[in-house]
Amino acid sequence: MAERQAVIGSRVGLHARPAAIFAEAAAEAPVEVTIALEGEPAEDALDASSILSLMGLGAEYGTTVVLRAEGEGAEAALDELAKVLETDHDSE
């Protein structure tokens, strides 16, 4: 299983617009991706393509999250998704 850590870069955290952008990118990934706050057990991870799950995560600016995926293309997908999370979408 591939795993990546990412730090939330949007000043408003993983809410509304940043969550929608990330959920769309996760849905387009060739593998199923989960997300969890750093330190939470892998079995408590949420569906990264669900905007409601993302907003319910409560990840604020500077929070470290863990992305996980399994299968062909998982490493590359997680690299791209980590970049999305680390971008401040509110400054664009």
mmCIF file of C-alpha atoms in Angstrom:
data_model
loop_
_atom_site.group_PDB
_atom_site.id
_atom_site.type_symbol
_atom_site.label_atom_id
_atom_site.label_comp_id
_atom_site.label_asym_id
_atom_site.label_seq_id
_atom_site.Cartn_x
_atom_site.Cartn_y
_atom_site.Cartn_z
ATOM 1 C CA MET A 1 0.000 0.000 0.000
ATOM 2 C CA ALA A 2 1.328 3.410 -0.975
ATOM 3 C CA GLU A 3 1.180 6.198 1.584
ATOM 4 C CA ARG A 4 1.935 9.939 1.490
ATOM 5 C CA GLN A 5 1.777 12.695 4.053
ATOM 6 C CA ALA A 6 0.664 16.164 3.029
ATOM 7 C CA VAL A 7 0.242 19.431 4.889
ATOM 8 C CA ILE A 8 -2.945 21.378 4.159
ATOM 9 C CA GLY A 9 -1.873 24.519 2.289
ATOM 10 C CA SER A 10 -5.176 26.379 1.901
ATOM 11 C CA ARG A 11 -5.621 29.123 4.476
ATOM 12 C CA VAL A 12 -9.236 28.079 5.149
ATOM 13 C CA GLY A 13 -8.259 24.440 5.552
ATOM 14 C CA LEU A 14 -9.917 21.586 3.716
ATOM 15 C CA HIS A 15 -13.307 23.262 3.373
ATOM 16 C CA ALA A 16 -15.606 24.254 0.487
ATOM 17 C CA ARG A 17 -13.504 25.152 -2.561
ATOM 18 C CA PRO A 18 -10.267 23.334 -1.594
ATOM 19 C CA ALA A 19 -12.246 20.225 -0.619
ATOM 20 C CA ALA A 20 -14.147 20.278 -3.915
ATOM 21 C CA ILE A 21 -10.929 20.634 -5.920
ATOM 22 C CA PHE A 22 -9.287 17.768 -4.030
ATOM 23 C CA ALA A 23 -12.358 15.494 -4.155
ATOM 24 C CA GLU A 24 -12.552 15.932 -7.931
ATOM 25 C CA ALA A 25 -8.848 15.115 -8.327
ATOM 26 C CA ALA A 26 -9.197 12.054 -6.064
ATOM 27 C CA ALA A 27 -12.217 10.832 -8.039
ATOM 28 C CA GLU A 28 -10.169 11.045 -11.262
ATOM 29 C CA ALA A 29 -7.286 9.017 -9.801
ATOM 30 C CA PRO A 30 -6.865 5.514 -11.252
ATOM 31 C CA VAL A 31 -7.035 4.011 -7.731
ATOM 32 C CA GLU A 32 -9.242 4.429 -4.674
ATOM 33 C CA VAL A 33 -7.668 6.900 -2.265
ATOM 34 C CA THR A 34 -8.321 7.336 1.438
ATOM 35 C CA ILE A 35 -7.452 10.257 3.698
ATOM 36 C CA ALA A 36 -6.997 10.498 7.457
ATOM 37 C CA LEU A 37 -5.539 12.912 9.963
ATOM 38 C CA GLU A 38 -1.966 12.048 10.907
ATOM 39 C CA GLY A 39 -1.942 9.588 13.783
ATOM 40 C CA GLU A 40 -5.365 8.078 13.075
ATOM 41 C CA PRO A 41 -5.547 4.336 12.356
ATOM 42 C CA ALA A 42 -5.689 3.347 8.681
ATOM 43 C CA GLU A 43 -9.061 1.652 9.229
ATOM 44 C CA ASP A 44 -10.561 5.036 10.222
ATOM 45 C CA ALA A 45 -9.520 6.645 6.926
ATOM 46 C CA LEU A 46 -12.220 8.260 4.783
ATOM 47 C CA ASP A 47 -12.978 8.203 1.060
ATOM 48 C CA ALA A 48 -10.848 10.990 -0.423
ATOM 49 C CA SER A 49 -13.273 11.543 -3.306
ATOM 50 C CA SER A 50 -16.180 12.416 -0.973
ATOM 51 C CA ILE A 51 -16.485 16.166 -0.383
ATOM 52 C CA LEU A 52 -18.623 15.535 2.703
ATOM 53 C CA SER A 53 -15.981 13.235 4.190
ATOM 54 C CA LEU A 54 -13.273 15.784 3.448
ATOM 55 C CA MET A 55 -15.143 18.645 5.074
ATOM 56 C CA GLY A 56 -16.008 16.444 8.060
ATOM 57 C CA LEU A 57 -12.339 15.610 8.534
ATOM 58 C CA GLY A 58 -11.775 19.026 10.104
ATOM 59 C CA ALA A 59 -8.334 19.491 8.547
ATOM 60 C CA GLU A 60 -7.256 23.094 9.044
ATOM 61 C CA TYR A 61 -4.367 25.038 7.509
ATOM 62 C CA GLY A 62 -1.089 23.360 8.499
ATOM 63 C CA THR A 63 -2.702 20.037 9.472
ATOM 64 C CA THR A 64 -0.861 16.916 8.330
ATOM 65 C CA VAL A 65 -2.990 14.277 6.642
ATOM 66 C CA VAL A 66 -2.138 10.805 5.372
ATOM 67 C CA LEU A 67 -3.203 9.630 1.916
ATOM 68 C CA ARG A 68 -3.271 5.915 1.129
ATOM 69 C CA ALA A 69 -3.945 3.925 -2.037
ATOM 70 C CA GLU A 70 -3.254 0.495 -3.404
ATOM 71 C CA GLY A 71 -2.785 -0.753 -6.916
ATOM 72 C CA GLU A 72 -1.150 0.199 -10.171
ATOM 73 C CA GLY A 73 -0.542 3.932 -10.349
ATOM 74 C CA ALA A 74 -0.987 4.490 -6.609
ATOM 75 C CA GLU A 75 2.407 6.139 -6.068
ATOM 76 C CA ALA A 76 1.946 8.662 -8.877
ATOM 77 C CA ALA A 77 -1.658 9.371 -7.889
ATOM 78 C CA LEU A 78 -0.667 10.105 -4.292
ATOM 79 C CA ASP A 79 2.161 12.370 -5.434
ATOM 80 C CA GLU A 80 -0.284 14.433 -7.492
ATOM 81 C CA LEU A 81 -2.945 14.512 -4.782
ATOM 82 C CA ALA A 82 -0.406 15.626 -2.165
ATOM 83 C CA LYS A 83 0.469 18.579 -4.416
ATOM 84 C CA VAL A 84 -3.217 19.517 -4.617
ATOM 85 C CA LEU A 85 -3.529 19.491 -0.825
ATOM 86 C CA GLU A 86 -0.374 21.533 -0.323
ATOM 87 C CA THR A 87 -1.506 24.293 -2.699
ATOM 88 C CA ASP A 88 -3.211 27.390 -1.284
ATOM 89 C CA HIS A 89 -6.297 27.373 -3.497
ATOM 90 C CA ASP A 90 -7.571 30.519 -1.807
ATOM 91 C CA SER A 91 -4.707 32.613 -3.175
ATOM 92 C CA GLU A 92 -5.572 31.831 -6.811
#
